[in-house]
PDB file of C-alpha atoms in Angstrom:
ATOM      1  CA  UNK A   1      93.852  98.377 108.131  1.00 70.00           C
ATOM      2  CA  UNK A   2      96.921  97.760 105.852  1.00 82.00           C
ATOM      3  CA  UNK A   3      99.931  99.135 107.057  1.00 92.00           C
ATOM      4  CA  UNK A   4     103.280 100.075 105.471  1.00 95.00           C
ATOM      5  CA  UNK A   5     106.175 100.795 107.703  1.00 96.00           C
ATOM      6  CA  UNK A   6     109.417 102.737 106.960  1.00 95.00           C
ATOM      7  CA  UNK A   7     112.186 104.075 109.107  1.00 89.00           C
ATOM      8  CA  UNK A   8     111.683 107.840 109.078  1.00 83.00           C
ATOM      9  CA  UNK A   9     115.357 108.705 109.150  1.00 85.00           C
ATOM     10  CA  UNK A  10     117.186 110.756 108.475  1.00 92.00           C
ATOM     11  CA  UNK A  11     119.461 108.317 106.695  1.00 96.00           C
ATOM     12  CA  UNK A  12     122.790 109.978 106.024  1.00 97.00           C
ATOM     13  CA  UNK A  13     125.428 108.457 103.730  1.00 97.00           C
ATOM     14  CA  UNK A  14     128.464 109.884 102.048  1.00 98.00           C
ATOM     15  CA  UNK A  15     128.552 110.608  98.679  1.00 98.00           C
ATOM     16  CA  UNK A  16     129.517 107.718  96.456  1.00 97.00           C
ATOM     17  CA  UNK A  17     128.221 105.075  98.973  1.00 98.00           C
ATOM     18  CA  UNK A  18     125.289 102.789  99.031  1.00 98.00           C
ATOM     19  CA  UNK A  19     122.014 103.802 100.485  1.00 97.00           C
ATOM     20  CA  UNK A  20     119.616 101.330 101.604  1.00 97.00           C
ATOM     21  CA  UNK A  21     116.142 102.012 102.198  1.00 97.00           C
ATOM     22  CA  UNK A  22     113.690  99.499 103.800  1.00 97.00           C
ATOM     23  CA  UNK A  23     109.956  98.908 103.935  1.00 97.00           C
ATOM     24  CA  UNK A  24     107.683  96.274 105.608  1.00 97.00           C
ATOM     25  CA  UNK A  25     104.010  95.729 104.808  1.00 97.00           C
ATOM     26  CA  UNK A  26     101.352  93.924 106.711  1.00 95.00           C
ATOM     27  CA  UNK A  27      99.043  92.363 104.028  1.00 93.00           C
ATOM     28  CA  UNK A  28     100.636  88.992 102.696  1.00 92.00           C
ATOM     29  CA  UNK A  29      98.303  89.239  99.735  1.00 90.00           C
ATOM     30  CA  UNK A  30      99.944  92.413  98.255  1.00 91.00           C
ATOM     31  CA  UNK A  31     100.912  91.856  94.723  1.00 91.00           C
ATOM     32  CA  UNK A  32     102.817  94.902  93.402  1.00 94.00           C
ATOM     33  CA  UNK A  33     105.276  97.571  95.038  1.00 96.00           C
ATOM     34  CA  UNK A  34     106.537 100.987  94.010  1.00 97.00           C
ATOM     35  CA  UNK A  35     109.098 103.414  95.221  1.00 97.00           C
ATOM     36  CA  UNK A  36     108.652 107.059  94.753  1.00 97.00           C
ATOM     37  CA  UNK A  37     110.952 110.010  95.290  1.00 98.00           C
ATOM     38  CA  UNK A  38     109.868 113.294  96.799  1.00 97.00           C
ATOM     39  CA  UNK A  39     111.805 116.402  96.957  1.00 97.00           C
ATOM     40  CA  UNK A  40     110.844 118.824  99.786  1.00 93.00           C
ATOM     41  CA  UNK A  41     107.601 120.791  98.829  1.00 92.00           C
ATOM     42  CA  UNK A  42     107.235 118.739  95.563  1.00 95.00           C
ATOM     43  CA  UNK A  43     104.992 115.944  94.545  1.00 96.00           C
ATOM     44  CA  UNK A  44     106.387 112.219  94.383  1.00 96.00           C
ATOM     45  CA  UNK A  45     108.063 110.763  91.424  1.00 96.00           C
ATOM     46  CA  UNK A  46     108.041 107.323  90.400  1.00 95.00           C
ATOM     47  CA  UNK A  47     111.350 105.565  90.554  1.00 96.00           C
ATOM     48  CA  UNK A  48     110.507 101.930  89.873  1.00 95.00           C
ATOM     49  CA  UNK A  49     108.200  98.955  90.833  1.00 96.00           C
ATOM     50  CA  UNK A  50     108.778  95.424  91.496  1.00 96.00           C
ATOM     51  CA  UNK A  51     106.294  92.570  91.450  1.00 95.00           C
ATOM     52  CA  UNK A  52     108.464  89.257  91.802  1.00 94.00           C
ATOM     53  CA  UNK A  53     110.638  88.047  94.599  1.00 95.00           C
ATOM     54  CA  UNK A  54     114.235  88.972  94.164  1.00 95.00           C
ATOM     55  CA  UNK A  55     116.133  91.804  92.683  1.00 96.00           C
ATOM     56  CA  UNK A  56     115.222  94.317  89.850  1.00 97.00           C
ATOM     57  CA  UNK A  57     117.746  96.915  88.640  1.00 97.00           C
ATOM     58  CA  UNK A  58     117.308 100.222  86.752  1.00 96.00           C
ATOM     59  CA  UNK A  59     120.437 102.202  86.585  1.00 97.00           C
ATOM     60  CA  UNK A  60     121.757 103.031  89.984  1.00 98.00           C
ATOM     61  CA  UNK A  61     118.659 101.767  91.674  1.00 98.00           C
ATOM     62  CA  UNK A  62     117.688  98.155  92.729  1.00 98.00           C
ATOM     63  CA  UNK A  63     114.696  97.114  94.218  1.00 98.00           C
ATOM     64  CA  UNK A  64     114.608  93.931  96.235  1.00 98.00           C
ATOM     65  CA  UNK A  65     111.484  91.887  97.185  1.00 97.00           C
ATOM     66  CA  UNK A  66     110.856  89.274  99.679  1.00 97.00           C
ATOM     67  CA  UNK A  67     107.196  88.234  99.826  1.00 95.00           C
ATOM     68  CA  UNK A  68     107.732  85.729 102.569  1.00 95.00           C
ATOM     69  CA  UNK A  69     109.191  88.194 104.930  1.00 95.00           C
ATOM     70  CA  UNK A  70     106.955  90.905 103.537  1.00 96.00           C
ATOM     71  CA  UNK A  71     109.865  93.207 102.920  1.00 96.00           C
ATOM     72  CA  UNK A  72     110.731  95.321 100.171  1.00 98.00           C
ATOM     73  CA  UNK A  73     113.937  97.603  99.788  1.00 98.00           C
ATOM     74  CA  UNK A  74     115.516 100.095  97.536  1.00 98.00           C
ATOM     75  CA  UNK A  75     119.229 100.281  96.951  1.00 98.00           C
ATOM     76  CA  UNK A  76     120.777 103.494  95.547  1.00 98.00           C
ATOM     77  CA  UNK A  77     124.420 102.841  94.384  1.00 98.00           C
ATOM     78  CA  UNK A  78     127.059 105.782  94.027  1.00 98.00           C
ATOM     79  CA  UNK A  79     124.654 108.148  96.037  1.00 98.00           C
ATOM     80  CA  UNK A  80     124.869 111.768  94.820  1.00 97.00           C
ATOM     81  CA  UNK A  81     123.667 114.795  96.792  1.00 97.00           C
ATOM     82  CA  UNK A  82     120.780 115.129  94.195  1.00 97.00           C
ATOM     83  CA  UNK A  83     119.567 111.870  95.671  1.00 98.00           C
ATOM     84  CA  UNK A  84     118.781 113.771  98.949  1.00 97.00           C
ATOM     85  CA  UNK A  85     115.087 113.431  99.315  1.00 97.00           C
ATOM     86  CA  UNK A  86     112.318 111.434 101.045  1.00 96.00           C
ATOM     87  CA  UNK A  87     111.644 107.996  99.449  1.00 97.00           C
ATOM     88  CA  UNK A  88     108.140 106.670  99.869  1.00 97.00           C
ATOM     89  CA  UNK A  89     107.234 102.979  99.526  1.00 97.00           C
ATOM     90  CA  UNK A  90     103.827 102.163  98.151  1.00 96.00           C
ATOM     91  CA  UNK A  91     101.889  99.066  98.444  1.00 96.00           C
ATOM     92  CA  UNK A  92      99.200  97.818  95.986  1.00 93.00           C
ATOM     93  CA  UNK A  93      95.824  97.546  97.726  1.00 92.00           C
ATOM     94  CA  UNK A  94      94.164  94.766  95.703  1.00 89.00           C
ATOM     95  CA  UNK A  95      94.177  96.790  92.627  1.00 88.00           C
ATOM     96  CA  UNK A  96      92.103  99.577  94.124  1.00 92.00           C
ATOM     97  CA  UNK A  97      94.688 102.154  95.150  1.00 94.00           C
ATOM     98  CA  UNK A  98      97.941 102.294  97.057  1.00 95.00           C
ATOM     99  CA  UNK A  99      98.969 102.441 100.724  1.00 96.00           C
ATOM    100  CA  UNK A 100     101.808 104.670 101.343  1.00 96.00           C
ATOM    101  CA  UNK A 101     104.567 104.303 104.016  1.00 96.00           C
ATOM    102  CA  UNK A 102     105.535 107.386 106.088  1.00 95.00           C
ATOM    103  CA  UNK A 103     108.742 107.956 104.011  1.00 96.00           C
ATOM    104  CA  UNK A 104     112.419 107.746 104.670  1.00 96.00           C
ATOM    105  CA  UNK A 105     114.395 111.041 104.513  1.00 96.00           C
ATOM    106  CA  UNK A 106     117.674 110.305 102.902  1.00 97.00           C
ATOM    107  CA  UNK A 107     120.625 112.914 103.005  1.00 97.00           C
ATOM    108  CA  UNK A 108     123.861 112.370 101.019  1.00 97.00           C
ATOM    109  CA  UNK A 109     126.786 114.239 102.345  1.00 96.00           C
ATOM    110  CA  UNK A 110     129.156 115.576  99.808  1.00 94.00           C
TER     111      UNK A 110
ATOM    112  CA  UNK B   1     102.485 117.794  76.962  1.00 65.00           C
ATOM    113  CA  UNK B   2     100.227 115.311  78.942  1.00 73.00           C
ATOM    114  CA  UNK B   3      99.941 115.677  82.534  1.00 94.00           C
ATOM    115  CA  UNK B   4      97.947 116.538  85.779  1.00 97.00           C
ATOM    116  CA  UNK B   5      97.025 120.116  86.642  1.00 97.00           C
ATOM    117  CA  UNK B   6      96.158 121.092  90.128  1.00 98.00           C
ATOM    118  CA  UNK B   7      95.209 124.421  91.057  1.00 96.00           C
ATOM    119  CA  UNK B   8      95.505 126.530  92.912  1.00 96.00           C
ATOM    120  CA  UNK B   9      99.201 126.001  94.228  1.00 96.00           C
ATOM    121  CA  UNK B  10      98.339 127.661  97.434  1.00 96.00           C
ATOM    122  CA  UNK B  11      95.001 128.331  99.139  1.00 95.00           C
ATOM    123  CA  UNK B  12      93.967 129.781 102.203  1.00 93.00           C
ATOM    124  CA  UNK B  13      90.605 128.942 103.934  1.00 89.00           C
ATOM    125  CA  UNK B  14      88.855 130.800 106.516  1.00 89.00           C
ATOM    126  CA  UNK B  15      87.118 128.944 109.486  1.00 85.00           C
ATOM    127  CA  UNK B  16      83.860 127.653 108.303  1.00 86.00           C
ATOM    128  CA  UNK B  17      84.484 128.110 104.831  1.00 91.00           C
ATOM    129  CA  UNK B  18      84.088 125.398 101.953  1.00 94.00           C
ATOM    130  CA  UNK B  19      86.863 125.509  99.221  1.00 95.00           C
ATOM    131  CA  UNK B  20      87.319 123.430  96.263  1.00 97.00           C
ATOM    132  CA  UNK B  21      90.612 122.104  94.910  1.00 97.00           C
ATOM    133  CA  UNK B  22      90.831 121.425  91.112  1.00 98.00           C
ATOM    134  CA  UNK B  23      92.502 118.392  89.341  1.00 98.00           C
ATOM    135  CA  UNK B  24      92.464 118.111  85.574  1.00 98.00           C
ATOM    136  CA  UNK B  25      94.243 115.301  83.508  1.00 97.00           C
ATOM    137  CA  UNK B  26      94.846 115.003  80.008  1.00 96.00           C
ATOM    138  CA  UNK B  27      96.473 111.613  80.016  1.00 95.00           C
ATOM    139  CA  UNK B  28      93.268 109.627  79.211  1.00 95.00           C
ATOM    140  CA  UNK B  29      93.749 107.743  82.508  1.00 95.00           C
ATOM    141  CA  UNK B  30      90.964 105.863  83.916  1.00 95.00           C
ATOM    142  CA  UNK B  31      91.326 106.271  87.672  1.00 96.00           C
ATOM    143  CA  UNK B  32      91.911 109.391  89.761  1.00 97.00           C
ATOM    144  CA  UNK B  33      92.997 109.648  93.549  1.00 98.00           C
ATOM    145  CA  UNK B  34      93.157 112.271  96.095  1.00 98.00           C
ATOM    146  CA  UNK B  35      95.619 112.182  98.933  1.00 98.00           C
ATOM    147  CA  UNK B  36      96.549 114.282 101.849  1.00 98.00           C
ATOM    148  CA  UNK B  37     100.065 114.772 103.315  1.00 97.00           C
ATOM    149  CA  UNK B  38     100.780 116.171 106.601  1.00 94.00           C
ATOM    150  CA  UNK B  39     104.368 117.137 107.581  1.00 85.00           C
ATOM    151  CA  UNK B  40     106.637 114.158 108.285  1.00 78.00           C
ATOM    152  CA  UNK B  41     103.917 111.887 107.349  1.00 82.00           C
ATOM    153  CA  UNK B  42     103.118 109.631 104.371  1.00 88.00           C
ATOM    154  CA  UNK B  43     100.172 110.034 101.883  1.00 96.00           C
ATOM    155  CA  UNK B  44      96.693 109.131 103.253  1.00 96.00           C
ATOM    156  CA  UNK B  45      93.973 108.444 100.690  1.00 97.00           C
ATOM    157  CA  UNK B  46      90.874 110.615 100.853  1.00 98.00           C
ATOM    158  CA  UNK B  47      88.688 109.682  97.862  1.00 98.00           C
ATOM    159  CA  UNK B  48      89.173 107.636  94.566  1.00 97.00           C
ATOM    160  CA  UNK B  49      87.269 106.962  91.246  1.00 97.00           C
ATOM    161  CA  UNK B  50      88.025 104.333  88.986  1.00 95.00           C
ATOM    162  CA  UNK B  51      85.309 105.506  86.365  1.00 94.00           C
ATOM    163  CA  UNK B  52      83.165 108.371  85.553  1.00 95.00           C
ATOM    164  CA  UNK B  53      80.212 108.935  87.842  1.00 96.00           C
ATOM    165  CA  UNK B  54      81.527 106.636  90.546  1.00 96.00           C
ATOM    166  CA  UNK B  55      83.962 107.235  93.475  1.00 97.00           C
ATOM    167  CA  UNK B  56      84.848 105.612  96.538  1.00 97.00           C
ATOM    168  CA  UNK B  57      85.705 106.724 100.222  1.00 97.00           C
ATOM    169  CA  UNK B  58      89.299 106.275 101.191  1.00 96.00           C
ATOM    170  CA  UNK B  59      90.605 106.120 104.747  1.00 95.00           C
ATOM    171  CA  UNK B  60      89.990 109.807 105.793  1.00 96.00           C
ATOM    172  CA  UNK B  61      87.027 110.887 103.613  1.00 97.00           C
ATOM    173  CA  UNK B  62      85.097 112.684 106.642  1.00 96.00           C
ATOM    174  CA  UNK B  63      84.756 116.319 105.790  1.00 96.00           C
ATOM    175  CA  UNK B  64      85.628 116.072 102.118  1.00 97.00           C
ATOM    176  CA  UNK B  65      83.688 115.532  98.957  1.00 98.00           C
ATOM    177  CA  UNK B  66      84.364 114.795  95.425  1.00 98.00           C
ATOM    178  CA  UNK B  67      82.589 114.513  92.113  1.00 98.00           C
ATOM    179  CA  UNK B  68      83.779 112.715  88.783  1.00 98.00           C
ATOM    180  CA  UNK B  69      81.443 114.014  86.221  1.00 97.00           C
ATOM    181  CA  UNK B  70      84.115 113.935  83.351  1.00 97.00           C
ATOM    182  CA  UNK B  71      86.826 111.571  82.998  1.00 97.00           C
ATOM    183  CA  UNK B  72      89.465 114.430  82.808  1.00 97.00           C
ATOM    184  CA  UNK B  73      88.167 116.094  86.049  1.00 98.00           C
ATOM    185  CA  UNK B  74      88.227 114.999  89.685  1.00 98.00           C
ATOM    186  CA  UNK B  75      87.627 118.199  92.011  1.00 98.00           C
ATOM    187  CA  UNK B  76      87.874 117.822  95.690  1.00 98.00           C
ATOM    188  CA  UNK B  77      85.847 120.165  98.068  1.00 97.00           C
ATOM    189  CA  UNK B  78      87.003 120.612 101.726  1.00 96.00           C
ATOM    190  CA  UNK B  79      83.981 121.473 103.672  1.00 94.00           C
ATOM    191  CA  UNK B  80      83.621 123.167 106.956  1.00 90.00           C
ATOM    192  CA  UNK B  81      83.100 119.814 108.639  1.00 89.00           C
ATOM    193  CA  UNK B  82      86.763 119.110 108.271  1.00 89.00           C
ATOM    194  CA  UNK B  83      88.301 120.448 111.278  1.00 86.00           C
ATOM    195  CA  UNK B  84      91.864 120.283 110.664  1.00 90.00           C
ATOM    196  CA  UNK B  85      92.375 120.961 106.918  1.00 93.00           C
ATOM    197  CA  UNK B  86      95.782 122.412 106.764  1.00 94.00           C
ATOM    198  CA  UNK B  87      97.932 119.946 104.550  1.00 96.00           C
ATOM    199  CA  UNK B  88      99.579 119.348 101.252  1.00 97.00           C
ATOM    200  CA  UNK B  89      96.962 117.739  98.805  1.00 98.00           C
ATOM    201  CA  UNK B  90      98.007 115.601  96.063  1.00 98.00           C
ATOM    202  CA  UNK B  91      96.047 114.570  93.064  1.00 98.00           C
ATOM    203  CA  UNK B  92      97.040 111.465  91.116  1.00 97.00           C
ATOM    204  CA  UNK B  93      95.941 109.343  88.196  1.00 96.00           C
ATOM    205  CA  UNK B  94      96.497 105.699  86.985  1.00 95.00           C
ATOM    206  CA  UNK B  95      96.353 104.646  83.357  1.00 92.00           C
ATOM    207  CA  UNK B  96      94.035 101.457  84.217  1.00 87.00           C
ATOM    208  CA  UNK B  97      91.376 101.002  86.946  1.00 82.00           C
ATOM    209  CA  UNK B  98      93.447  98.488  88.535  1.00 83.00           C
ATOM    210  CA  UNK B  99      96.662  99.873  90.098  1.00 80.00           C
ATOM    211  CA  UNK B 100      98.367  96.395  90.355  1.00 79.00           C
ATOM    212  CA  UNK B 101     100.362  96.854  87.113  1.00 82.00           C
ATOM    213  CA  UNK B 102     100.744 100.744  86.995  1.00 86.00           C
ATOM    214  CA  UNK B 103     101.783 103.343  89.154  1.00 90.00           C
ATOM    215  CA  UNK B 104     100.401 106.970  89.732  1.00 94.00           C
ATOM    216  CA  UNK B 105     101.249 109.942  87.971  1.00 95.00           C
ATOM    217  CA  UNK B 106     100.937 112.885  90.421  1.00 97.00           C
ATOM    218  CA  UNK B 107     100.032 116.670  90.081  1.00 97.00           C
ATOM    219  CA  UNK B 108     102.122 119.289  91.574  1.00 97.00           C
ATOM    220  CA  UNK B 109      99.873 119.658  94.703  1.00 97.00           C
ATOM    221  CA  UNK B 110      98.018 122.159  96.478  1.00 97.00           C
ATOM    222  CA  UNK B 111      98.994 123.481  99.888  1.00 96.00           C
ATOM    223  CA  UNK B 112      96.048 124.497 101.843  1.00 95.00           C
ATOM    224  CA  UNK B 113      96.119 126.559 105.048  1.00 94.00           C
ATOM    225  CA  UNK B 114      93.505 127.637 107.456  1.00 89.00           C
ATOM    226  CA  UNK B 115      93.671 131.312 108.490  1.00 86.00           C
TER     227      UNK B 115
END
């Protein structure tokens, strides 16, 4: 059974700070990794994807991947109260579907 | 506008009753998926379909059934065999049969409650 682990939080950061969200996965053969944001009572929204080791930046978001350590992270720079949500890590299951982590709840304090 | 429509938004089920959740997409996506989300938990895969007239069981398929008679539609039936159906149900689609290069587009969800 493939597993994706995340700290459930809540992770609290002050407005303007960097929020760091972490995810580990069990299957060394996983090829692609996605981050979703989910506001309370709503459906998940895609933030970004990453496929290769290293960093990938998109605006205030940076995804980091280390396949050797089976670790993927999401950094949010200049955090805003509107970033307060649950962040879901999703790992590709050999092209069939995605396995999701339990999510990390982020709270950005004004 | 293209998207995925789930209906109803809220659904109440009596004990022993079967109910069907609707999921329709006009994105021309090949693959469709059903996930269940319980409070404080991640998404768990119920069923998925990569092509019309074919579908595969996910991790928690017991007590559920699906059909994929049209590319646009992937309804989920929650049967009386599902003993704890209260949850938030999410339908998703992916542009390609393989998820490796593309993420999901999600519908707005159906919240099912047993009364």
